[in-house]
Short mmCIF file of C-alpha atoms and ligand atoms in Angstrom, two decimals:
data_model
loop_
_atom_site.label_atom_id
_atom_site.label_comp_id
_atom_site.label_asym_id
_atom_site.label_seq_id
_atom_site.Cartn_x
_atom_site.Cartn_y
_atom_site.Cartn_z
CA MET A 1 155.62 65.75 101.18
CA LYS A 2 157.77 62.74 100.45
CA SER A 3 155.83 59.33 100.75
CA PRO A 4 157.35 57.03 103.62
CA ILE A 5 156.40 54.03 101.68
CA PRO A 6 159.49 53.54 99.62
CA ASP A 7 161.81 53.85 102.64
CA TYR A 8 159.60 51.36 104.57
CA LEU A 9 159.65 48.84 101.67
CA ASP A 10 163.40 49.28 101.47
CA GLU A 11 163.62 48.38 105.20
CA VAL A 12 161.45 45.27 104.63
CA VAL A 13 163.95 44.02 101.86
CA GLN A 14 166.97 45.03 103.97
CA SER A 15 165.61 43.20 107.06
CA THR A 16 166.13 39.99 105.03
CA ALA A 17 169.31 40.76 103.31
CA ASP A 18 171.73 38.71 105.65
CA ASP A 19 169.58 35.48 105.33
CA ARG A 20 171.65 32.97 103.39
CA SER A 21 169.42 30.01 104.22
CA GLY A 22 167.57 27.90 101.53
CA ARG A 23 168.92 26.64 98.30
CA LEU A 24 168.45 27.25 94.50
CA ALA A 25 166.02 25.29 92.33
CA ASP A 26 168.64 22.92 90.90
CA TYR A 27 166.32 20.66 88.74
CA ILE A 28 166.12 23.38 86.20
CA PRO A 29 169.85 23.90 85.33
CA PRO A 30 170.00 27.57 84.48
CA LEU A 31 168.11 28.27 88.03
CA ALA A 32 170.95 26.59 89.82
CA ALA A 33 173.47 29.22 88.45
CA VAL A 34 171.61 32.51 89.19
CA GLU A 35 172.92 35.07 91.74
CA PRO A 36 171.49 33.93 94.97
CA ASN A 37 171.83 36.88 97.18
CA VAL A 38 169.60 39.27 95.14
CA GLY A 39 166.27 40.51 96.63
CA ALA A 40 163.47 42.99 95.55
CA LEU A 41 160.01 43.86 96.42
CA ALA A 42 157.29 45.76 94.45
CA LEU A 43 153.97 47.08 95.45
CA SER A 44 151.18 48.26 93.14
CA THR A 45 148.09 49.91 94.49
CA VAL A 46 144.70 49.28 92.55
CA ASP A 47 145.00 52.83 91.25
CA GLY A 48 148.31 52.04 89.53
CA THR A 49 150.93 53.59 91.83
CA VAL A 50 153.85 51.33 91.92
CA TYR A 51 156.74 51.22 94.42
CA ALA A 52 159.84 49.12 93.77
CA VAL A 53 162.94 48.53 95.91
CA GLY A 54 165.97 46.43 95.98
CA ASP A 55 166.97 44.71 92.64
CA ALA A 56 163.85 45.73 91.06
CA ASP A 57 165.12 45.58 87.40
CA LEU A 58 166.13 41.88 87.92
CA GLU A 59 164.39 39.77 85.31
CA PHE A 60 163.58 36.06 86.21
CA THR A 61 161.02 33.47 84.98
CA ILE A 62 157.48 33.49 86.18
CA GLN A 63 157.39 29.65 86.81
CA SER A 64 154.26 28.63 88.90
CA ILE A 65 153.18 32.17 89.46
CA SER A 66 151.87 31.89 85.88
CA LYS A 67 149.36 29.27 87.08
CA PRO A 68 146.66 31.55 88.60
CA PHE A 69 146.71 33.74 85.48
CA VAL A 70 146.32 30.91 83.09
CA TYR A 71 143.64 29.51 85.28
CA ALA A 72 141.90 32.89 84.99
CA VAL A 73 142.15 32.62 81.14
CA ALA A 74 140.55 29.15 81.15
CA LEU A 75 137.73 30.38 83.51
CA ALA A 76 137.16 33.40 81.25
CA GLN A 77 136.91 31.35 78.25
CA HIS A 78 134.90 28.34 79.52
CA GLY A 79 133.18 29.36 82.63
CA ILE A 80 133.71 28.02 86.25
CA ASP A 81 131.40 25.06 85.94
CA LYS A 82 133.25 23.78 82.81
CA VAL A 83 136.68 24.34 84.24
CA LEU A 84 135.46 22.39 87.52
CA GLU A 85 134.69 19.43 85.34
CA ARG A 86 138.54 19.35 84.62
CA VAL A 87 140.23 20.66 87.63
CA GLY A 88 138.95 20.83 91.25
CA VAL A 89 139.52 23.54 93.90
CA GLU A 90 140.60 21.63 96.93
CA PRO A 91 144.21 21.89 98.54
CA SER A 92 146.27 18.81 97.93
CA GLY A 93 148.31 19.12 101.06
CA GLU A 94 151.17 17.81 98.95
CA ALA A 95 154.24 19.25 96.93
CA PHE A 96 153.53 20.99 93.68
CA HIS A 97 154.95 18.21 91.67
CA GLU A 98 152.92 15.40 93.18
CA LEU A 99 150.22 13.70 90.98
CA SER A 100 147.25 14.61 93.30
CA LEU A 101 144.46 13.25 91.27
CA GLU A 102 140.93 12.93 92.70
CA SER A 103 140.21 9.26 93.19
CA GLY A 104 137.85 7.97 90.86
CA THR A 105 137.55 10.84 88.43
CA GLY A 106 141.28 11.34 88.01
CA ARG A 107 140.68 15.17 88.09
CA PRO A 108 143.65 17.18 89.42
CA LEU A 109 142.72 18.45 92.96
CA ASN A 110 143.32 22.10 92.08
CA PRO A 111 144.83 24.40 89.31
CA MET A 112 147.90 25.48 91.32
CA ILE A 113 149.73 22.11 91.43
CA ASN A 114 151.47 21.03 88.31
CA ALA A 115 148.69 18.39 87.32
CA GLY A 116 146.13 21.03 87.66
CA ALA A 117 148.20 23.69 85.75
CA LEU A 118 148.88 21.19 82.76
CA THR A 119 145.23 20.73 82.49
CA THR A 120 144.22 24.34 82.62
CA HIS A 121 147.08 25.35 80.10
CA GLN A 122 145.51 22.92 77.59
CA MET A 123 142.12 24.26 78.14
CA VAL A 124 143.08 27.70 76.74
CA GLY A 125 141.67 28.14 73.28
CA GLU A 126 139.90 24.55 73.28
CA PRO A 127 138.58 23.19 71.20
CA GLY A 128 140.83 22.84 68.26
CA ILE A 129 143.50 25.46 68.64
CA THR A 130 146.98 24.74 67.60
CA GLU A 131 149.98 24.44 69.96
CA ASP A 132 151.52 27.56 68.57
CA LYS A 133 148.29 29.69 68.77
CA ARG A 134 147.70 28.48 72.33
CA ASN A 135 151.12 29.46 73.49
CA ALA A 136 150.60 32.91 71.81
CA GLN A 137 147.32 33.27 73.55
CA VAL A 138 148.86 32.46 77.02
CA LEU A 139 151.75 34.91 76.51
CA ASP A 140 149.28 37.61 75.30
CA ALA A 141 147.22 37.07 78.41
CA LEU A 142 150.32 37.22 80.73
CA SER A 143 151.39 40.36 79.04
CA ARG A 144 147.85 42.02 79.43
CA PHE A 145 147.92 41.20 83.10
CA ALA A 146 151.41 42.85 83.38
CA GLY A 147 150.38 45.81 81.17
CA ARG A 148 153.43 45.25 78.77
CA GLU A 149 154.75 42.67 76.14
CA LEU A 150 156.48 39.96 77.98
CA GLU A 151 158.89 37.34 76.38
CA VAL A 152 159.95 33.80 76.87
CA ASP A 153 163.40 32.94 78.26
CA GLU A 154 164.41 30.46 75.56
CA GLU A 155 167.54 29.24 77.39
CA ILE A 156 165.37 28.30 80.53
CA TYR A 157 162.53 26.99 78.44
CA GLU A 158 164.87 24.44 76.42
CA ALA A 159 166.67 23.56 79.60
CA GLU A 160 163.49 22.67 81.59
CA VAL A 161 161.66 20.95 78.60
CA SER A 162 164.47 18.67 77.95
CA SER A 163 164.60 17.59 81.67
CA ALA A 164 160.80 17.69 82.38
CA HIS A 165 160.56 14.02 83.12
CA ARG A 166 158.21 14.40 86.18
CA ASN A 167 155.91 16.72 84.26
CA HIS A 168 155.85 14.37 81.36
CA ALA A 169 155.03 11.45 83.80
CA ILE A 170 152.16 13.61 85.20
CA ALA A 171 150.90 14.63 81.76
CA TYR A 172 150.60 10.90 80.65
CA MET A 173 148.79 10.08 83.66
CA LEU A 174 146.38 12.95 82.86
CA ARG A 175 146.09 11.72 79.35
CA SER A 176 145.23 8.18 80.60
CA HIS A 177 142.34 9.68 82.48
CA GLU A 178 141.48 11.84 79.46
CA ASN A 179 141.91 15.01 81.60
CA ILE A 180 144.04 16.19 78.69
CA THR A 181 143.85 15.22 75.13
CA GLY A 182 146.15 14.70 72.21
CA ASP A 183 150.00 14.46 72.66
CA PRO A 184 150.95 14.97 76.28
CA ARG A 185 154.41 16.15 75.06
CA ALA A 186 152.71 19.15 73.44
CA VAL A 187 150.96 20.10 76.72
CA VAL A 188 154.32 19.80 78.67
CA ARG A 189 156.02 22.09 76.04
CA GLY A 190 153.26 24.69 76.24
CA TYR A 191 153.19 24.58 80.06
CA VAL A 192 156.98 24.81 80.46
CA ARG A 193 156.86 27.81 77.93
CA GLN A 194 154.22 29.57 80.06
CA CYS A 195 156.54 29.01 83.12
CA ALA A 196 159.59 30.40 81.27
CA VAL A 197 158.07 33.86 80.58
CA ARG A 198 160.37 36.48 81.91
CA VAL A 199 159.12 39.08 84.43
CA THR A 200 160.40 41.59 87.03
CA VAL A 201 158.75 42.34 90.42
CA CYS A 202 157.11 45.28 88.96
CA ASP A 203 155.42 43.17 86.42
CA LEU A 204 154.27 40.70 89.10
CA ALA A 205 152.99 43.36 91.58
CA LEU A 206 150.87 44.82 88.67
CA MET A 207 149.59 41.26 87.67
CA ALA A 208 148.72 40.75 91.37
CA ALA A 209 147.11 44.14 91.57
CA THR A 210 144.96 43.18 88.65
CA LEU A 211 143.49 40.32 90.51
CA ALA A 212 143.09 42.60 93.61
CA HIS A 213 141.37 45.09 91.43
CA GLY A 214 138.69 42.60 90.15
CA GLY A 215 140.31 41.79 86.85
CA VAL A 216 141.23 45.46 85.73
CA GLN A 217 144.82 46.24 85.05
CA PRO A 218 145.72 49.36 87.31
CA VAL A 219 147.86 51.18 84.79
CA THR A 220 146.34 50.29 81.41
CA GLY A 221 142.81 50.25 82.76
CA GLU A 222 142.01 47.15 80.74
CA ARG A 223 139.54 44.59 82.00
CA VAL A 224 141.68 41.60 81.52
CA ILE A 225 139.19 39.13 83.13
CA PRO A 226 135.61 39.46 84.66
CA HIS A 227 135.25 40.26 88.33
CA ALA A 228 133.78 36.91 89.08
CA VAL A 229 136.87 35.19 87.51
CA ALA A 230 139.17 37.34 89.66
CA ARG A 231 137.31 36.36 92.83
CA GLN A 232 137.55 32.66 92.01
CA VAL A 233 141.31 33.01 91.27
CA LEU A 234 141.95 34.60 94.60
CA SER A 235 139.83 32.20 96.39
CA VAL A 236 141.91 29.07 95.04
CA MET A 237 145.20 30.95 95.59
CA THR A 238 144.08 31.51 99.25
CA THR A 239 143.71 27.81 99.88
CA CYS A 240 146.00 26.32 97.29
CA GLY A 241 148.65 28.81 96.18
CA MET A 242 151.31 27.86 98.56
CA TYR A 243 150.88 24.04 98.25
CA ASP A 244 151.86 22.12 101.31
CA ALA A 245 152.76 25.24 103.09
CA ALA A 246 149.36 26.82 102.60
CA GLY A 247 148.00 26.41 106.10
CA ASP A 248 151.19 27.92 107.65
CA TRP A 249 151.18 30.83 105.19
CA LEU A 250 147.56 31.67 105.69
CA SER A 251 147.80 31.38 109.56
CA THR A 252 150.91 33.47 109.82
CA ILE A 253 150.72 35.94 106.84
CA GLY A 254 147.17 35.68 105.64
CA ILE A 255 147.12 37.04 102.05
CA PRO A 256 146.17 35.21 98.91
CA ALA A 257 149.39 34.25 97.33
CA LYS A 258 151.27 32.31 94.74
CA SER A 259 154.99 31.15 94.74
CA GLY A 260 157.42 30.21 91.95
CA VAL A 261 160.77 28.17 91.90
CA SER A 262 162.60 31.22 90.48
CA GLY A 263 162.14 32.79 93.96
CA GLY A 264 159.06 34.97 93.11
CA ILE A 265 156.09 35.32 95.42
CA ILE A 266 152.90 37.35 94.52
CA GLY A 267 150.24 38.44 97.14
CA SER A 268 146.91 40.13 96.27
CA LEU A 269 144.73 42.00 98.82
CA PRO A 270 141.44 42.46 97.37
CA GLY A 271 140.60 46.22 96.64
CA GLN A 272 143.96 47.39 97.94
CA VAL A 273 147.20 46.22 96.66
CA GLY A 274 149.34 43.56 94.59
CA VAL A 275 152.69 42.78 96.16
CA ALA A 276 155.55 40.78 94.56
CA THR A 277 158.98 39.72 96.06
CA VAL A 278 161.96 37.85 94.55
CA SER A 279 164.86 36.16 96.25
CA PRO A 280 166.06 32.81 94.72
CA ARG A 281 166.89 30.80 97.82
CA LEU A 282 163.96 28.33 98.42
CA ASP A 283 162.68 26.44 101.38
CA ASP A 284 161.61 22.89 101.30
CA HIS A 285 158.11 23.78 99.90
CA GLY A 286 159.78 25.53 96.82
CA THR A 287 158.87 29.00 98.30
CA SER A 288 161.46 31.86 98.66
CA VAL A 289 162.98 32.00 102.27
CA ARG A 290 163.48 35.74 101.99
CA GLY A 291 160.05 36.24 100.30
CA VAL A 292 158.25 34.65 103.16
CA LYS A 293 160.15 36.81 105.60
CA MET A 294 159.22 39.94 103.56
CA PHE A 295 155.61 39.13 103.36
CA ARG A 296 155.49 38.23 107.13
CA LYS A 297 156.86 41.61 108.01
CA LEU A 298 154.30 43.34 105.53
CA SER A 299 151.59 41.45 107.26
CA HIS A 300 152.69 42.17 110.82
CA ASP A 301 153.69 45.91 110.22
CA MET A 302 150.93 47.09 107.87
CA GLY A 303 148.16 44.58 108.56
CA MET A 304 148.52 43.49 105.27
CA HIS A 305 146.46 40.31 105.46
CA LEU A 306 142.85 39.11 104.96
CA MET A 307 142.28 37.62 108.27
O1 DON B 401 156.98 22.63 86.60
C1 DON B 401 157.92 23.01 87.31
O2 DON B 401 158.32 22.19 87.96
C2 DON B 401 158.25 24.41 87.17
N1 DON B 401 158.16 24.94 85.84
C3 DON B 401 157.41 25.34 88.09
C4 DON B 401 157.37 24.84 89.48
C5 DON B 401 157.11 26.04 90.58
O3 DON B 401 157.50 27.05 90.25
C6 DON B 401 156.71 25.56 91.93
N2 DON B 401 156.31 26.55 92.83
N3 DON B 401 157.00 26.84 93.79
#
């Protein structure tokens, strides 16, 4: 008997297809030139069954969706307490590119905002790892979550790193508080490189399902991170993953999630599924307009929410 799931998921994508609201991320030049009307959705169960509909072959850069996965690597390498010394777990209530440092300690409020992500990026491989080896470790980890070898989009990397003035300002402030060490420019290069990794919605759904599956990749069966780390990441995604829209997201959709300025969104329902959507037009919070609508329909129709 044919599964009804693909037809329903296609209905979810099509239900948002006429929405032309929102705008492309224009501060990273190549992102301002993408096809704005594409849309796709993928769902992976924790046993590795993947459904994908719409423009599912579309490749785009992971951007901030990389942040929970690099946070997971830092947690796995250093333990929660050591990471907490460098990055908090409190929602900032501000946009992703605000400084949002804890008064007194200078510690970034959480690992989902850029200040926290720059810090957790540098924690990978500490102490003493070289910039190239850290970048290789980050790319390898993202690939293990996806279950295939991922690559960096060099055009987007070069475009963003040459115009990352705000991220350089944040990195220098982090350096002044000694939250990061060494050359802040190297940390920005590595973080932007991590954001420029190319993915599809299937990759992201499997990455999200790895978190939902307690750190085990559903298709490869590899334990990528410990169960306790997956739980910590999902907890922080729940409260901080959608930045200054986190409260609205949690009260109307209710699933641990992370957004990215390429127009991707992931959601992880512990013990059940990982879901990913992509549509490039963004709202004022840097979140895909159509992606929010797709997740809201999934939450309403399928009870795909935590609370
Ligand atoms: O650092 C930046 O501005 C981008 N590389 C990522 C920002 C982002 O994806 C924000 N999330 N919606």
